[in-house]
Tab-separated table of C-alpha atoms in Angstrom:
chain	number	residue	atom	x	y	z
A	641	MET	CA	100.585	100.481	94.408
A	642	PHE	CA	97.750	102.999	93.129
A	643	GLY	CA	96.145	105.877	94.670
A	644	LEU	CA	93.367	108.317	95.013
A	645	ILE	CA	92.380	111.051	96.834
A	646	GLY	CA	88.505	111.905	96.248
A	647	LYS	CA	86.696	114.918	97.025
A	648	ILE	CA	83.292	114.617	96.851
A	649	THR	CA	80.690	117.321	98.100
A	650	ALA	CA	77.258	115.979	99.381
A	651	GLU	CA	74.213	117.801	98.619
A	652	SER	CA	73.634	119.748	101.952
A	653	GLY	CA	72.501	118.441	105.164
A	654	ARG	CA	73.286	114.363	103.709
A	655	ARG	CA	77.281	114.015	104.461
A	656	ALA	CA	76.653	111.805	107.430
A	657	GLU	CA	74.379	109.412	105.405
A	658	LEU	CA	76.122	109.962	102.474
A	659	ALA	CA	79.864	109.036	104.069
A	660	ALA	CA	77.283	105.735	105.600
A	661	TYR	CA	77.245	104.629	102.221
A	662	LEU	CA	80.572	104.918	101.376
A	663	HIS	CA	82.574	103.443	104.735
A	664	ASP	CA	79.591	100.670	104.185
A	665	GLY	CA	80.724	99.675	100.275
A	666	SER	CA	84.144	99.963	101.218
A	667	ARG	CA	84.200	96.182	103.112
A	668	ASP	CA	85.836	93.533	101.944
A	669	LEU	CA	87.449	95.201	99.161
A	670	PRO	CA	90.542	92.410	97.625
A	671	GLY	CA	93.463	94.360	96.734
A	672	CYS	CA	92.086	97.265	98.702
A	673	LEU	CA	95.351	98.325	101.643
A	674	SER	CA	93.453	101.446	102.740
A	675	TYR	CA	90.194	103.151	102.343
A	676	VAL	CA	89.847	105.789	104.455
A	677	VAL	CA	86.148	108.056	104.482
A	678	ALA	CA	86.504	111.212	106.408
A	679	LEU	CA	84.732	114.377	107.038
A	680	ASP	CA	86.149	117.756	106.242
A	681	SER	CA	86.589	119.795	109.536
A	682	GLN	CA	85.741	123.118	107.517
A	683	ASP	CA	83.968	122.530	104.883
A	684	PRO	CA	79.989	120.360	106.383
A	685	ASP	CA	79.809	119.252	103.032
A	686	VAL	CA	83.051	117.591	102.119
A	687	ILE	CA	83.866	114.280	102.571
A	688	TRP	CA	87.169	112.808	101.430
A	689	VAL	CA	88.184	109.362	100.516
A	690	THR	CA	91.823	108.397	100.435
A	691	GLU	CA	92.334	104.666	98.520
A	692	VAL	CA	95.576	102.370	98.207
A	693	TRP	CA	94.930	99.511	96.142
A	694	GLU	CA	97.652	96.758	95.192
A	695	ASP	CA	96.768	98.105	91.312
A	696	ALA	CA	94.795	100.142	89.413
A	697	GLU	CA	93.023	96.792	88.369
A	698	ALA	CA	91.618	96.105	91.657
A	699	HIS	CA	90.228	99.287	92.076
A	700	LYS	CA	88.631	99.037	88.742
A	701	ALA	CA	87.209	95.178	89.338
A	702	SER	CA	85.939	96.621	93.029
A	703	LEU	CA	83.521	98.760	91.120
A	704	ARG	CA	81.907	96.213	89.675
A	705	LEU	CA	81.322	94.554	92.859
A	706	PRO	CA	77.726	93.907	94.305
A	707	SER	CA	78.438	95.752	97.090
A	708	VAL	CA	80.065	98.523	96.046
A	709	GLN	CA	77.894	99.007	92.850
A	710	LYS	CA	74.827	99.178	96.192
A	711	ALA	CA	76.819	102.521	97.910
A	712	ILE	CA	76.653	104.202	94.284
A	713	THR	CA	73.131	103.533	93.414
A	714	LYS	CA	72.547	104.548	97.371
A	715	GLY	CA	75.039	107.211	97.242
A	716	ARG	CA	74.460	109.235	94.484
A	717	PRO	CA	71.295	110.982	94.749
A	718	LEU	CA	73.032	112.569	98.071
A	719	ILE	CA	76.343	113.378	95.563
A	720	ALA	CA	76.557	117.236	94.585
A	721	GLY	CA	80.021	116.797	93.366
A	722	PHE	CA	82.953	114.259	92.924
A	723	GLU	CA	86.813	115.188	92.195
A	724	THR	CA	89.228	112.764	91.791
A	725	VAL	CA	92.162	115.246	93.374
A	726	ALA	CA	95.011	113.484	92.669
A	727	THR	CA	95.841	109.418	91.552
A	728	THR	CA	99.158	108.420	93.233
A	729	ASP	CA	101.797	105.667	93.300
A	730	PRO	CA	101.989	105.198	97.449
A	731	LEU	CA	105.159	104.147	98.829
A	732	PRO	CA	104.903	100.611	100.378
A	733	GLY	CA	105.167	99.775	103.722
A	734	LEU	CA	101.783	101.533	104.430
A	735	ARG	CA	102.091	102.644	108.595
B	1329	MET	CA	89.686	110.891	115.496
B	1330	PHE	CA	92.206	113.523	113.111
B	1331	GLY	CA	93.074	113.081	109.496
B	1332	LEU	CA	95.361	115.432	107.345
B	1333	ILE	CA	95.855	115.375	103.939
B	1334	GLY	CA	99.054	117.707	102.876
B	1335	LYS	CA	100.288	118.329	99.500
B	1336	ILE	CA	104.084	118.810	99.097
B	1337	THR	CA	105.704	120.122	96.829
B	1338	ALA	CA	109.650	118.754	96.241
B	1339	GLU	CA	112.811	120.472	94.454
B	1340	SER	CA	112.659	119.575	90.740
B	1341	GLY	CA	114.612	116.165	91.076
B	1342	ARG	CA	113.992	115.747	94.479
B	1343	ARG	CA	110.698	113.844	95.135
B	1344	ALA	CA	112.096	110.352	96.067
B	1345	GLU	CA	114.647	111.130	98.545
B	1346	LEU	CA	112.100	113.628	99.967
B	1347	ALA	CA	109.691	110.992	100.070
B	1348	ALA	CA	112.275	108.573	101.296
B	1349	TYR	CA	112.648	111.100	104.430
B	1350	LEU	CA	108.831	110.998	105.204
B	1351	HIS	CA	108.094	107.607	105.069
B	1352	ASP	CA	111.097	106.932	107.281
B	1353	GLY	CA	110.227	109.054	109.813
B	1354	SER	CA	106.663	107.916	109.771
B	1355	ARG	CA	108.152	105.162	111.447
B	1356	ASP	CA	106.462	103.945	114.970
B	1357	LEU	CA	104.507	106.917	116.020
B	1358	PRO	CA	102.148	106.786	119.184
B	1359	GLY	CA	98.303	107.709	117.850
B	1360	CYS	CA	99.051	106.926	113.975
B	1361	LEU	CA	96.522	104.525	112.450
B	1362	SER	CA	97.139	105.080	109.015
B	1363	TYR	CA	100.519	107.323	107.543
B	1364	VAL	CA	100.341	107.123	103.508
B	1365	VAL	CA	103.548	108.714	101.836
B	1366	ALA	CA	102.312	108.709	97.958
B	1367	LEU	CA	103.642	109.718	94.549
B	1368	ASP	CA	101.451	112.460	92.473
B	1369	SER	CA	100.683	110.689	89.203
B	1370	GLN	CA	100.988	113.567	87.310
B	1371	ASP	CA	102.776	115.585	88.585
B	1372	PRO	CA	106.245	115.036	88.924
B	1373	ASP	CA	107.081	116.990	91.887
B	1374	VAL	CA	104.386	116.133	94.467
B	1375	ILE	CA	104.363	114.281	97.142
B	1376	TRP	CA	100.893	112.861	98.871
B	1377	VAL	CA	100.412	112.634	102.394
B	1378	THR	CA	97.593	111.451	103.899
B	1379	GLU	CA	97.479	110.465	107.548
B	1380	VAL	CA	95.193	108.893	110.911
B	1381	TRP	CA	96.179	109.897	114.059
B	1382	GLU	CA	93.831	108.807	117.559
B	1383	ASP	CA	93.287	112.827	117.912
B	1384	ALA	CA	94.957	115.998	117.191
B	1385	GLU	CA	97.273	115.937	120.442
B	1386	ALA	CA	98.372	112.484	119.335
B	1387	HIS	CA	99.839	113.826	116.098
B	1388	LYS	CA	101.241	117.383	117.424
B	1389	ALA	CA	103.158	115.537	120.098
B	1390	SER	CA	104.496	113.454	117.128
B	1391	LEU	CA	106.386	116.332	115.605
B	1392	ARG	CA	107.960	116.473	119.217
B	1393	LEU	CA	109.476	112.864	118.762
B	1394	PRO	CA	113.806	112.509	117.422
B	1395	SER	CA	112.776	110.812	114.256
B	1396	VAL	CA	110.368	112.769	113.021
B	1397	GLN	CA	112.329	116.235	114.003
B	1398	LYS	CA	115.380	114.566	112.185
B	1399	ALA	CA	113.038	113.312	108.935
B	1400	ILE	CA	112.007	117.308	109.036
B	1401	THR	CA	115.964	118.605	109.249
B	1402	LYS	CA	116.826	116.400	106.542
B	1403	GLY	CA	113.731	117.316	104.179
B	1404	ARG	CA	113.371	120.512	104.996
B	1405	PRO	CA	115.929	121.846	101.899
B	1406	LEU	CA	113.681	119.258	99.741
B	1407	ILE	CA	110.788	121.322	100.275
B	1408	ALA	CA	109.754	123.617	97.537
B	1409	GLY	CA	106.338	124.167	98.664
B	1410	PHE	CA	103.851	122.845	101.737
B	1411	GLU	CA	99.544	122.689	101.491
B	1412	THR	CA	97.882	121.180	103.656
B	1413	VAL	CA	94.575	120.480	102.063
B	1414	ALA	CA	92.280	119.270	104.242
B	1415	THR	CA	91.904	118.569	108.090
B	1416	THR	CA	89.403	115.376	108.448
B	1417	ASP	CA	87.444	113.569	110.705
B	1418	PRO	CA	87.647	110.166	109.775
B	1419	LEU	CA	84.919	107.476	110.554
B	1420	PRO	CA	86.043	104.900	112.691
B	1421	GLY	CA	86.596	101.443	111.167
B	1422	LEU	CA	89.651	102.162	108.876
B	1423	ARG	CA	89.739	99.137	106.117
């Protein structure tokens, strides 16, 4: 499996809107086993996205989906910073 | 909901064993909506644990469960470092 932990910093005051776009864009993604969009409890501008995919190719293919492209287009102006904190190899048997 | 992103550094060469203990201890946890144990792709000693709980109380209560206590007892000697990278408020509608 393939995992991603991303830290996205929204433009000030735009986090909720950006998180909604990210969440909407994560619907029905082939090969996606887990996709969590979460608001940082301390920093009011930070969103964490933690993902698990069947493999890296499934993740890469998802970036070409219309729904994801649409979310990226809508979300990009609201993004002040993006960091891939880690790529991972999740253990099978997700809880 | 309540989310946690934890970064655990295993003693050198003991990551697989530690990850197995963490994974075993994450079975059947009341109020746990997602629990992913994942091996960092770059650092051979790092494990990421990303969790989503109904609320912080469910997470806190889980630490008292025999299965979790057992995993902690077995895993603790193999832990070189532990960092709570973020606590979060996950958006409802986990994928």
